[in-house]
């Protein structure tokens, strides 16, 4: 009886050892699977981090293209003082490259005097377009405004002065509407003509006297 009990106990111990060994083997397998899964997840995490970095870089580049290059738009009109009927060049810089702008010219009361649509902006952010001041434009200051067609916050204005009876150099006029310099020139011509006439008359008289003396 004692031998049977001992044999049974030994068999039970062996079974327990085998069960423990199998459990250990299963645990090792689970550990290896977890390690493999972790290793597989690491490249995915690296790829996700790389994608996020690329997206951030693209967003920064987009922000630079859309904002930084157009943070200080400016408009210039040359010449800035003209008569009705004259032609001017309207130019700008600091606008979004490859975009289009609309140029609107208004008078002091806000009335639209002229509009130029779809002006192309070059890759360096500049544009240039010519415009002729209408013949019936009243004298005074006009406001020339250029605005990005896609973003109304990107805009700037310049002043164009329209004068009457004077050229672009600002030549003043008298009450009869004649340029004073023109009047001065007329009197100079008249004076010279009188001097020439007087000189000719004097020479003729001298010649006659000389003939009479002979």
mmCIF file with all atom_site columns, C-alpha atoms in Angstrom:
data_model
loop_
_atom_site.group_PDB
_atom_site.id
_atom_site.type_symbol
_atom_site.label_atom_id
_atom_site.label_alt_id
_atom_site.label_comp_id
_atom_site.label_asym_id
_atom_site.label_entity_id
_atom_site.label_seq_id
_atom_site.pdbx_PDB_ins_code
_atom_site.Cartn_x
_atom_site.Cartn_y
_atom_site.Cartn_z
_atom_site.occupancy
_atom_site.B_iso_or_equiv
_atom_site.pdbx_formal_charge
_atom_site.auth_seq_id
_atom_site.auth_comp_id
_atom_site.auth_asym_id
_atom_site.auth_atom_id
_atom_site.pdbx_PDB_model_num
ATOM 1   C CA . UNK A 1 1   ? 0.000   0.000   0.000    1.00 0.00 ? 1   UNK A CA 1
ATOM 2   C CA . UNK A 1 2   ? 2.813   2.380   0.839    1.00 0.00 ? 2   UNK A CA 1
ATOM 3   C CA . UNK A 1 3   ? 4.509   1.684   -2.482   1.00 0.00 ? 3   UNK A CA 1
ATOM 4   C CA . UNK A 1 4   ? 1.285   2.376   -4.375   1.00 0.00 ? 4   UNK A CA 1
ATOM 5   C CA . UNK A 1 5   ? 0.857   5.657   -2.581   1.00 0.00 ? 5   UNK A CA 1
ATOM 6   C CA . UNK A 1 6   ? 4.436   6.640   -3.317   1.00 0.00 ? 6   UNK A CA 1
ATOM 7   C CA . UNK A 1 7   ? 4.037   5.730   -6.981   1.00 0.00 ? 7   UNK A CA 1
ATOM 8   C CA . UNK A 1 8   ? 0.837   7.738   -7.213   1.00 0.00 ? 8   UNK A CA 1
ATOM 9   C CA . UNK A 1 9   ? 2.454   10.744  -5.543   1.00 0.00 ? 9   UNK A CA 1
ATOM 10  C CA . UNK A 1 10  ? 5.413   10.557  -7.910   1.00 0.00 ? 10  UNK A CA 1
ATOM 11  C CA . UNK A 1 11  ? 3.098   10.399  -10.916  1.00 0.00 ? 11  UNK A CA 1
ATOM 12  C CA . UNK A 1 12  ? 1.167   13.390  -9.621   1.00 0.00 ? 12  UNK A CA 1
ATOM 13  C CA . UNK A 1 13  ? 4.397   15.309  -9.153   1.00 0.00 ? 13  UNK A CA 1
ATOM 14  C CA . UNK A 1 14  ? 5.485   14.494  -12.679  1.00 0.00 ? 14  UNK A CA 1
ATOM 15  C CA . UNK A 1 15  ? 2.119   15.641  -14.025  1.00 0.00 ? 15  UNK A CA 1
ATOM 16  C CA . UNK A 1 16  ? 2.436   18.881  -12.048  1.00 0.00 ? 16  UNK A CA 1
ATOM 17  C CA . UNK A 1 17  ? 5.932   19.435  -13.408  1.00 0.00 ? 17  UNK A CA 1
ATOM 18  C CA . UNK A 1 18  ? 4.765   18.869  -16.954  1.00 0.00 ? 18  UNK A CA 1
ATOM 19  C CA . UNK A 1 19  ? 1.850   21.245  -16.417  1.00 0.00 ? 19  UNK A CA 1
ATOM 20  C CA . UNK A 1 20  ? 4.224   23.854  -15.002  1.00 0.00 ? 20  UNK A CA 1
ATOM 21  C CA . UNK A 1 21  ? 6.564   23.379  -17.948  1.00 0.00 ? 21  UNK A CA 1
ATOM 22  C CA . UNK A 1 22  ? 3.700   23.782  -20.414  1.00 0.00 ? 22  UNK A CA 1
ATOM 23  C CA . UNK A 1 23  ? 2.517   26.885  -18.588  1.00 0.00 ? 23  UNK A CA 1
ATOM 24  C CA . UNK A 1 24  ? 6.039   28.305  -18.714  1.00 0.00 ? 24  UNK A CA 1
ATOM 25  C CA . UNK A 1 25  ? 6.283   27.508  -22.427  1.00 0.00 ? 25  UNK A CA 1
ATOM 26  C CA . UNK A 1 26  ? 2.929   29.190  -23.042  1.00 0.00 ? 26  UNK A CA 1
ATOM 27  C CA . UNK A 1 27  ? 4.050   32.259  -21.098  1.00 0.00 ? 27  UNK A CA 1
ATOM 28  C CA . UNK A 1 28  ? 7.265   32.414  -23.126  1.00 0.00 ? 28  UNK A CA 1
ATOM 29  C CA . UNK A 1 29  ? 5.259   32.167  -26.334  1.00 0.00 ? 29  UNK A CA 1
ATOM 30  C CA . UNK A 1 30  ? 2.965   34.950  -25.161  1.00 0.00 ? 30  UNK A CA 1
ATOM 31  C CA . UNK A 1 31  ? 5.992   37.088  -24.279  1.00 0.00 ? 31  UNK A CA 1
ATOM 32  C CA . UNK A 1 32  ? 7.523   36.514  -27.695  1.00 0.00 ? 32  UNK A CA 1
ATOM 33  C CA . UNK A 1 33  ? 4.201   37.386  -29.372  1.00 0.00 ? 33  UNK A CA 1
ATOM 34  C CA . UNK A 1 34  ? 3.960   40.564  -27.300  1.00 0.00 ? 34  UNK A CA 1
ATOM 35  C CA . UNK A 1 35  ? 7.527   41.457  -28.218  1.00 0.00 ? 35  UNK A CA 1
ATOM 36  C CA . UNK A 1 36  ? 6.789   40.852  -31.896  1.00 0.00 ? 36  UNK A CA 1
ATOM 37  C CA . UNK A 1 37  ? 3.656   43.008  -31.681  1.00 0.00 ? 37  UNK A CA 1
ATOM 38  C CA . UNK A 1 38  ? 5.625   45.766  -29.955  1.00 0.00 ? 38  UNK A CA 1
ATOM 39  C CA . UNK A 1 39  ? 8.326   45.594  -32.613  1.00 0.00 ? 39  UNK A CA 1
ATOM 40  C CA . UNK A 1 40  ? 5.676   45.782  -35.340  1.00 0.00 ? 40  UNK A CA 1
ATOM 41  C CA . UNK A 1 41  ? 4.042   48.746  -33.605  1.00 0.00 ? 41  UNK A CA 1
ATOM 42  C CA . UNK A 1 42  ? 7.308   50.686  -33.396  1.00 0.00 ? 42  UNK A CA 1
ATOM 43  C CA . UNK A 1 43  ? 7.658   51.149  -37.206  1.00 0.00 ? 43  UNK A CA 1
ATOM 44  C CA . UNK A 1 44  ? 3.999   52.152  -37.366  1.00 0.00 ? 44  UNK A CA 1
ATOM 45  C CA . UNK A 1 45  ? 4.574   54.693  -34.607  1.00 0.00 ? 45  UNK A CA 1
ATOM 46  C CA . UNK A 1 46  ? 7.668   55.994  -36.409  1.00 0.00 ? 46  UNK A CA 1
ATOM 47  C CA . UNK A 1 47  ? 5.706   56.241  -39.659  1.00 0.00 ? 47  UNK A CA 1
ATOM 48  C CA . UNK A 1 48  ? 2.897   58.091  -37.893  1.00 0.00 ? 48  UNK A CA 1
ATOM 49  C CA . UNK A 1 49  ? 5.370   60.493  -36.287  1.00 0.00 ? 49  UNK A CA 1
ATOM 50  C CA . UNK A 1 50  ? 7.038   61.085  -39.662  1.00 0.00 ? 50  UNK A CA 1
ATOM 51  C CA . UNK A 1 51  ? 3.664   61.706  -41.312  1.00 0.00 ? 51  UNK A CA 1
ATOM 52  C CA . UNK A 1 52  ? 2.735   64.162  -38.564  1.00 0.00 ? 52  UNK A CA 1
ATOM 53  C CA . UNK A 1 53  ? 6.038   66.007  -38.989  1.00 0.00 ? 53  UNK A CA 1
ATOM 54  C CA . UNK A 1 54  ? 5.514   66.162  -42.749  1.00 0.00 ? 54  UNK A CA 1
ATOM 55  C CA . UNK A 1 55  ? 1.999   67.505  -42.254  1.00 0.00 ? 55  UNK A CA 1
ATOM 56  C CA . UNK A 1 56  ? 3.311   70.179  -39.875  1.00 0.00 ? 56  UNK A CA 1
ATOM 57  C CA . UNK A 1 57  ? 5.990   71.172  -42.357  1.00 0.00 ? 57  UNK A CA 1
ATOM 58  C CA . UNK A 1 58  ? 3.409   71.391  -45.141  1.00 0.00 ? 58  UNK A CA 1
ATOM 59  C CA . UNK A 1 59  ? 1.151   73.518  -42.958  1.00 0.00 ? 59  UNK A CA 1
ATOM 60  C CA . UNK A 1 60  ? 4.052   75.826  -42.139  1.00 0.00 ? 60  UNK A CA 1
ATOM 61  C CA . UNK A 1 61  ? 4.961   76.087  -45.813  1.00 0.00 ? 61  UNK A CA 1
ATOM 62  C CA . UNK A 1 62  ? 1.362   76.799  -46.706  1.00 0.00 ? 62  UNK A CA 1
ATOM 63  C CA . UNK A 1 63  ? 1.154   79.441  -44.034  1.00 0.00 ? 63  UNK A CA 1
ATOM 64  C CA . UNK A 1 64  ? 4.299   81.055  -45.364  1.00 0.00 ? 64  UNK A CA 1
ATOM 65  C CA . UNK A 1 65  ? 3.013   81.029  -48.919  1.00 0.00 ? 65  UNK A CA 1
ATOM 66  C CA . UNK A 1 66  ? -0.398  82.358  -48.001  1.00 0.00 ? 66  UNK A CA 1
ATOM 67  C CA . UNK A 1 67  ? 0.498   84.777  -45.289  1.00 0.00 ? 67  UNK A CA 1
ATOM 68  C CA . UNK A 1 68  ? 4.124   85.794  -44.785  1.00 0.00 ? 68  UNK A CA 1
ATOM 69  C CA . UNK A 1 69  ? 4.675   86.805  -48.420  1.00 0.00 ? 69  UNK A CA 1
ATOM 70  C CA . UNK A 1 70  ? 1.580   89.006  -48.370  1.00 0.00 ? 70  UNK A CA 1
ATOM 71  C CA . UNK A 1 71  ? 1.787   90.559  -44.930  1.00 0.00 ? 71  UNK A CA 1
ATOM 72  C CA . UNK A 1 72  ? 2.672   94.002  -46.280  1.00 0.00 ? 72  UNK A CA 1
ATOM 73  C CA . UNK A 1 73  ? 0.938   94.723  -49.610  1.00 0.00 ? 73  UNK A CA 1
ATOM 74  C CA . UNK A 1 74  ? 1.479   98.175  -51.068  1.00 0.00 ? 74  UNK A CA 1
ATOM 75  C CA . UNK A 1 75  ? 0.129   100.092 -54.074  1.00 0.00 ? 75  UNK A CA 1
ATOM 76  C CA . UNK A 1 76  ? 1.814   102.863 -56.070  1.00 0.00 ? 76  UNK A CA 1
ATOM 77  C CA . UNK A 1 77  ? 0.488   105.169 -58.811  1.00 0.00 ? 77  UNK A CA 1
ATOM 78  C CA . UNK A 1 78  ? 2.844   106.864 -61.290  1.00 0.00 ? 78  UNK A CA 1
ATOM 79  C CA . UNK A 1 79  ? 2.573   109.718 -61.912  1.00 0.00 ? 79  UNK A CA 1
ATOM 80  C CA . UNK A 1 80  ? 0.489   110.632 -58.887  1.00 0.00 ? 80  UNK A CA 1
ATOM 81  C CA . UNK A 1 81  ? -0.673  114.008 -60.241  1.00 0.00 ? 81  UNK A CA 1
ATOM 82  C CA . UNK A 1 82  ? -2.331  114.196 -63.683  1.00 0.00 ? 82  UNK A CA 1
ATOM 83  C CA . UNK A 1 83  ? -5.024  115.839 -65.779  1.00 0.00 ? 83  UNK A CA 1
ATOM 84  C CA . UNK A 1 84  ? -8.208  114.159 -66.917  1.00 0.00 ? 84  UNK A CA 1
ATOM 85  C CA . UNK A 1 85  ? -7.427  112.022 -69.957  1.00 0.00 ? 85  UNK A CA 1
ATOM 86  C CA . UNK A 1 86  ? -3.883  111.182 -68.849  1.00 0.00 ? 86  UNK A CA 1
ATOM 87  C CA . UNK A 1 87  ? -2.629  107.611 -68.437  1.00 0.00 ? 87  UNK A CA 1
ATOM 88  C CA . UNK A 1 88  ? -1.127  106.281 -65.219  1.00 0.00 ? 88  UNK A CA 1
ATOM 89  C CA . UNK A 1 89  ? 0.512   103.036 -64.149  1.00 0.00 ? 89  UNK A CA 1
ATOM 90  C CA . UNK A 1 90  ? -0.886  101.321 -61.077  1.00 0.00 ? 90  UNK A CA 1
ATOM 91  C CA . UNK A 1 91  ? 1.520   98.830  -59.509  1.00 0.00 ? 91  UNK A CA 1
ATOM 92  C CA . UNK A 1 92  ? 1.671   96.773  -56.333  1.00 0.00 ? 92  UNK A CA 1
ATOM 93  C CA . UNK A 1 93  ? 3.942   94.488  -54.357  1.00 0.00 ? 93  UNK A CA 1
ATOM 94  C CA . UNK A 1 94  ? 3.616   92.144  -51.390  1.00 0.00 ? 94  UNK A CA 1
ATOM 95  C CA . UNK A 1 95  ? 0.533   90.388  -52.769  1.00 0.00 ? 95  UNK A CA 1
ATOM 96  C CA . UNK A 1 96  ? 0.010   86.601  -52.959  1.00 0.00 ? 96  UNK A CA 1
ATOM 97  C CA . UNK A 1 97  ? 2.053   85.122  -55.853  1.00 0.00 ? 97  UNK A CA 1
ATOM 98  C CA . UNK A 1 98  ? -0.074  83.654  -58.614  1.00 0.00 ? 98  UNK A CA 1
ATOM 99  C CA . UNK A 1 99  ? -3.282  85.289  -57.371  1.00 0.00 ? 99  UNK A CA 1
ATOM 100 C CA . UNK A 1 100 ? -5.420  87.995  -58.983  1.00 0.00 ? 100 UNK A CA 1
ATOM 101 C CA . UNK A 1 101 ? -6.458  91.388  -57.668  1.00 0.00 ? 101 UNK A CA 1
ATOM 102 C CA . UNK A 1 102 ? -9.192  93.876  -58.464  1.00 0.00 ? 102 UNK A CA 1
ATOM 103 C CA . UNK A 1 103 ? -8.318  97.568  -58.685  1.00 0.00 ? 103 UNK A CA 1
ATOM 104 C CA . UNK A 1 104 ? -11.068 100.069 -57.870  1.00 0.00 ? 104 UNK A CA 1
ATOM 105 C CA . UNK A 1 105 ? -10.686 103.845 -58.294  1.00 0.00 ? 105 UNK A CA 1
ATOM 106 C CA . UNK A 1 106 ? -13.059 106.056 -56.305  1.00 0.00 ? 106 UNK A CA 1
ATOM 107 C CA . UNK A 1 107 ? -13.484 109.810 -55.867  1.00 0.00 ? 107 UNK A CA 1
ATOM 108 C CA . UNK A 1 108 ? -13.645 111.749 -52.602  1.00 0.00 ? 108 UNK A CA 1
ATOM 109 C CA . UNK A 1 109 ? -17.367 110.933 -52.240  1.00 0.00 ? 109 UNK A CA 1
ATOM 110 C CA . UNK A 1 110 ? -16.786 107.197 -52.671  1.00 0.00 ? 110 UNK A CA 1
ATOM 111 C CA . UNK A 1 111 ? -18.191 107.087 -56.197  1.00 0.00 ? 111 UNK A CA 1
ATOM 112 C CA . UNK A 1 112 ? -16.509 104.511 -58.447  1.00 0.00 ? 112 UNK A CA 1
ATOM 113 C CA . UNK A 1 113 ? -14.579 106.193 -61.252  1.00 0.00 ? 113 UNK A CA 1
ATOM 114 C CA . UNK A 1 114 ? -13.032 103.037 -62.670  1.00 0.00 ? 114 UNK A CA 1
ATOM 115 C CA . UNK A 1 115 ? -12.604 99.300  -62.048  1.00 0.00 ? 115 UNK A CA 1
ATOM 116 C CA . UNK A 1 116 ? -9.937  96.903  -63.328  1.00 0.00 ? 116 UNK A CA 1
ATOM 117 C CA . UNK A 1 117 ? -10.705 93.234  -62.649  1.00 0.00 ? 117 UNK A CA 1
ATOM 118 C CA . UNK A 1 118 ? -8.592  90.093  -62.810  1.00 0.00 ? 118 UNK A CA 1
ATOM 119 C CA . UNK A 1 119 ? -5.156  91.704  -62.628  1.00 0.00 ? 119 UNK A CA 1
ATOM 120 C CA . UNK A 1 120 ? -2.555  88.905  -62.467  1.00 0.00 ? 120 UNK A CA 1
ATOM 121 C CA . UNK A 1 121 ? -0.006  88.900  -59.654  1.00 0.00 ? 121 UNK A CA 1
ATOM 122 C CA . UNK A 1 122 ? 3.463   87.675  -60.624  1.00 0.00 ? 122 UNK A CA 1
ATOM 123 C CA . UNK A 1 123 ? 5.389   84.996  -58.725  1.00 0.00 ? 123 UNK A CA 1
ATOM 124 C CA . UNK A 1 124 ? 7.325   87.697  -56.869  1.00 0.00 ? 124 UNK A CA 1
ATOM 125 C CA . UNK A 1 125 ? 4.082   89.180  -55.531  1.00 0.00 ? 125 UNK A CA 1
ATOM 126 C CA . UNK A 1 126 ? 4.019   92.215  -57.841  1.00 0.00 ? 126 UNK A CA 1
ATOM 127 C CA . UNK A 1 127 ? 1.554   93.460  -60.453  1.00 0.00 ? 127 UNK A CA 1
ATOM 128 C CA . UNK A 1 128 ? 1.296   96.401  -62.843  1.00 0.00 ? 128 UNK A CA 1
ATOM 129 C CA . UNK A 1 129 ? -1.533  97.749  -64.986  1.00 0.00 ? 129 UNK A CA 1
ATOM 130 C CA . UNK A 1 130 ? -2.211  100.983 -66.865  1.00 0.00 ? 130 UNK A CA 1
ATOM 131 C CA . UNK A 1 131 ? -5.358  103.083 -66.544  1.00 0.00 ? 131 UNK A CA 1
ATOM 132 C CA . UNK A 1 132 ? -6.569  106.216 -68.316  1.00 0.00 ? 132 UNK A CA 1
ATOM 133 C CA . UNK A 1 133 ? -8.296  108.884 -66.241  1.00 0.00 ? 133 UNK A CA 1
ATOM 134 C CA . UNK A 1 134 ? -11.725 109.560 -67.801  1.00 0.00 ? 134 UNK A CA 1
ATOM 135 C CA . UNK A 1 135 ? -12.001 112.902 -69.611  1.00 0.00 ? 135 UNK A CA 1
ATOM 136 C CA . UNK A 1 136 ? -14.969 113.984 -67.488  1.00 0.00 ? 136 UNK A CA 1
ATOM 137 C CA . UNK A 1 137 ? -13.253 113.346 -64.149  1.00 0.00 ? 137 UNK A CA 1
ATOM 138 C CA . UNK A 1 138 ? -13.661 116.239 -61.741  1.00 0.00 ? 138 UNK A CA 1
ATOM 139 C CA . UNK A 1 139 ? -10.521 117.719 -60.144  1.00 0.00 ? 139 UNK A CA 1
ATOM 140 C CA . UNK A 1 140 ? -9.590  116.299 -56.767  1.00 0.00 ? 140 UNK A CA 1
ATOM 141 C CA . UNK A 1 141 ? -8.027  113.271 -55.139  1.00 0.00 ? 141 UNK A CA 1
ATOM 142 C CA . UNK A 1 142 ? -8.880  109.751 -56.277  1.00 0.00 ? 142 UNK A CA 1
ATOM 143 C CA . UNK A 1 143 ? -8.288  106.665 -54.153  1.00 0.00 ? 143 UNK A CA 1
ATOM 144 C CA . UNK A 1 144 ? -6.781  103.696 -55.978  1.00 0.00 ? 144 UNK A CA 1
ATOM 145 C CA . UNK A 1 145 ? -7.369  100.424 -54.084  1.00 0.00 ? 145 UNK A CA 1
ATOM 146 C CA . UNK A 1 146 ? -6.086  96.945  -55.002  1.00 0.00 ? 146 UNK A CA 1
ATOM 147 C CA . UNK A 1 147 ? -7.674  93.938  -53.237  1.00 0.00 ? 147 UNK A CA 1
ATOM 148 C CA . UNK A 1 148 ? -6.878  90.227  -53.435  1.00 0.00 ? 148 UNK A CA 1
ATOM 149 C CA . UNK A 1 149 ? -9.785  88.409  -55.113  1.00 0.00 ? 149 UNK A CA 1
ATOM 150 C CA . UNK A 1 150 ? -9.608  85.531  -52.597  1.00 0.00 ? 150 UNK A CA 1
ATOM 151 C CA . UNK A 1 151 ? -8.840  87.420  -49.382  1.00 0.00 ? 151 UNK A CA 1
ATOM 152 C CA . UNK A 1 152 ? -10.270 90.899  -48.890  1.00 0.00 ? 152 UNK A CA 1
ATOM 153 C CA . UNK A 1 153 ? -7.905  91.484  -45.959  1.00 0.00 ? 153 UNK A CA 1
ATOM 154 C CA . UNK A 1 154 ? -5.005  91.640  -48.421  1.00 0.00 ? 154 UNK A CA 1
ATOM 155 C CA . UNK A 1 155 ? -5.457  95.190  -49.731  1.00 0.00 ? 155 UNK A CA 1
ATOM 156 C CA . UNK A 1 156 ? -3.798  98.587  -49.990  1.00 0.00 ? 156 UNK A CA 1
ATOM 157 C CA . UNK A 1 157 ? -4.547  102.022 -51.439  1.00 0.00 ? 157 UNK A CA 1
ATOM 158 C CA . UNK A 1 158 ? -2.759  104.980 -52.992  1.00 0.00 ? 158 UNK A CA 1
ATOM 159 C CA . UNK A 1 159 ? -3.827  108.538 -53.838  1.00 0.00 ? 159 UNK A CA 1
ATOM 160 C CA . UNK A 1 160 ? -4.018  109.986 -57.348  1.00 0.00 ? 160 UNK A CA 1
ATOM 161 C CA . UNK A 1 161 ? -4.541  113.742 -57.733  1.00 0.00 ? 161 UNK A CA 1
ATOM 162 C CA . UNK A 1 162 ? -6.451  115.050 -60.744  1.00 0.00 ? 162 UNK A CA 1
ATOM 163 C CA . UNK A 1 163 ? -5.823  118.709 -61.573  1.00 0.00 ? 163 UNK A CA 1
ATOM 164 C CA . UNK A 1 164 ? -7.445  121.015 -64.113  1.00 0.00 ? 164 UNK A CA 1
ATOM 165 C CA . UNK A 1 165 ? -5.653  123.585 -66.259  1.00 0.00 ? 165 UNK A CA 1
ATOM 166 C CA . UNK A 1 166 ? -2.239  122.349 -65.145  1.00 0.00 ? 166 UNK A CA 1
ATOM 167 C CA . UNK A 1 167 ? 0.141   119.675 -66.294  1.00 0.00 ? 167 UNK A CA 1
ATOM 168 C CA . UNK A 1 168 ? 1.723   116.926 -64.219  1.00 0.00 ? 168 UNK A CA 1
ATOM 169 C CA . UNK A 1 169 ? 4.430   119.345 -63.036  1.00 0.00 ? 169 UNK A CA 1
ATOM 170 C CA . UNK A 1 170 ? 1.832   121.382 -61.129  1.00 0.00 ? 170 UNK A CA 1
ATOM 171 C CA . UNK A 1 171 ? 1.983   124.517 -63.353  1.00 0.00 ? 171 UNK A CA 1
ATOM 172 C CA . UNK A 1 172 ? -0.423  127.117 -61.939  1.00 0.00 ? 172 UNK A CA 1
ATOM 173 C CA . UNK A 1 173 ? -3.060  129.042 -63.935  1.00 0.00 ? 173 UNK A CA 1
ATOM 174 C CA . UNK A 1 174 ? -4.489  132.572 -63.946  1.00 0.00 ? 174 UNK A CA 1
ATOM 175 C CA . UNK A 1 175 ? -8.151  133.580 -63.775  1.00 0.00 ? 175 UNK A CA 1
ATOM 176 C CA . UNK A 1 176 ? -8.596  133.183 -67.538  1.00 0.00 ? 176 UNK A CA 1
ATOM 177 C CA . UNK A 1 177 ? -7.462  129.564 -67.360  1.00 0.00 ? 177 UNK A CA 1
ATOM 178 C CA . UNK A 1 178 ? -4.167  130.257 -69.133  1.00 0.00 ? 178 UNK A CA 1
ATOM 179 C CA . UNK A 1 179 ? -0.904  128.982 -67.738  1.00 0.00 ? 179 UNK A CA 1
ATOM 180 C CA . UNK A 1 180 ? 1.076   131.845 -66.281  1.00 0.00 ? 180 UNK A CA 1
ATOM 181 C CA . UNK A 1 181 ? 4.239   130.558 -67.809  1.00 0.00 ? 181 UNK A CA 1
ATOM 182 C CA . UNK A 1 182 ? 2.489   130.610 -71.172  1.00 0.00 ? 182 UNK A CA 1
ATOM 183 C CA . UNK A 1 183 ? 1.436   134.228 -70.647  1.00 0.00 ? 183 UNK A CA 1
ATOM 184 C CA . UNK A 1 184 ? 4.989   135.134 -69.652  1.00 0.00 ? 184 UNK A CA 1
ATOM 185 C CA . UNK A 1 185 ? 6.339   133.531 -72.794  1.00 0.00 ? 185 UNK A CA 1
ATOM 186 C CA . UNK A 1 186 ? 3.830   135.435 -74.910  1.00 0.00 ? 186 UNK A CA 1
ATOM 187 C CA . UNK A 1 187 ? 4.941   138.785 -73.469  1.00 0.00 ? 187 UNK A CA 1
ATOM 188 C CA . UNK A 1 188 ? 8.572   137.828 -74.016  1.00 0.00 ? 188 UNK A CA 1
ATOM 189 C CA . UNK A 1 189 ? 7.893   137.151 -77.699  1.00 0.00 ? 189 UNK A CA 1
ATOM 190 C CA . UNK A 1 190 ? 6.029   140.450 -78.045  1.00 0.00 ? 190 UNK A CA 1
ATOM 191 C CA . UNK A 1 191 ? 8.908   142.313 -76.420  1.00 0.00 ? 191 UNK A CA 1
ATOM 192 C CA . UNK A 1 192 ? 11.504  140.748 -78.680  1.00 0.00 ? 192 UNK A CA 1
ATOM 193 C CA . UNK A 1 193 ? 9.394   141.531 -81.721  1.00 0.00 ? 193 UNK A CA 1
ATOM 194 C CA . UNK A 1 194 ? 9.176   145.178 -80.721  1.00 0.00 ? 194 UNK A CA 1
ATOM 195 C CA . UNK A 1 195 ? 12.923  145.329 -80.180  1.00 0.00 ? 195 UNK A CA 1
ATOM 196 C CA . UNK A 1 196 ? 13.577  143.822 -83.598  1.00 0.00 ? 196 UNK A CA 1
ATOM 197 C CA . UNK A 1 197 ? 11.120  146.243 -85.191  1.00 0.00 ? 197 UNK A CA 1
ATOM 198 C CA . UNK A 1 198 ? 12.782  149.196 -83.466  1.00 0.00 ? 198 UNK A CA 1
ATOM 199 C CA . UNK A 1 199 ? 16.223  148.010 -84.521  1.00 0.00 ? 199 UNK A CA 1
ATOM 200 C CA . UNK A 1 200 ? 15.079  147.600 -88.118  1.00 0.00 ? 200 UNK A CA 1
ATOM 201 C CA . UNK A 1 201 ? 13.519  151.067 -88.165  1.00 0.00 ? 201 UNK A CA 1
ATOM 202 C CA . UNK A 1 202 ? 16.684  152.637 -86.754  1.00 0.00 ? 202 UNK A CA 1
ATOM 203 C CA . UNK A 1 203 ? 18.845  150.908 -89.353  1.00 0.00 ? 203 UNK A CA 1
ATOM 204 C CA . UNK A 1 204 ? 16.544  152.069 -92.179  1.00 0.00 ? 204 UNK A CA 1
ATOM 205 C CA . UNK A 1 205 ? 16.632  155.692 -91.001  1.00 0.00 ? 205 UNK A CA 1
ATOM 206 C CA . UNK A 1 206 ? 20.426  155.610 -90.714  1.00 0.00 ? 206 UNK A CA 1
ATOM 207 C CA . UNK A 1 207 ? 20.708  154.202 -94.232  1.00 0.00 ? 207 UNK A CA 1
ATOM 208 C CA . UNK A 1 208 ? 18.498  156.964 -95.661  1.00 0.00 ? 208 UNK A CA 1
ATOM 209 C CA . UNK A 1 209 ? 20.528  159.637 -93.924  1.00 0.00 ? 209 UNK A CA 1
ATOM 210 C CA . UNK A 1 210 ? 23.730  158.200 -95.315  1.00 0.00 ? 210 UNK A CA 1
ATOM 211 C CA . UNK A 1 211 ? 22.350  158.307 -98.857  1.00 0.00 ? 211 UNK A CA 1
ATOM 212 C CA . UNK A 1 212 ? 21.167  161.904 -98.401  1.00 0.00 ? 212 UNK A CA 1
ATOM 213 C CA . UNK A 1 213 ? 24.598  162.960 -97.197  1.00 0.00 ? 213 UNK A CA 1
ATOM 214 C CA . UNK A 1 214 ? 26.211  161.560 -100.339 1.00 0.00 ? 214 UNK A CA 1
#
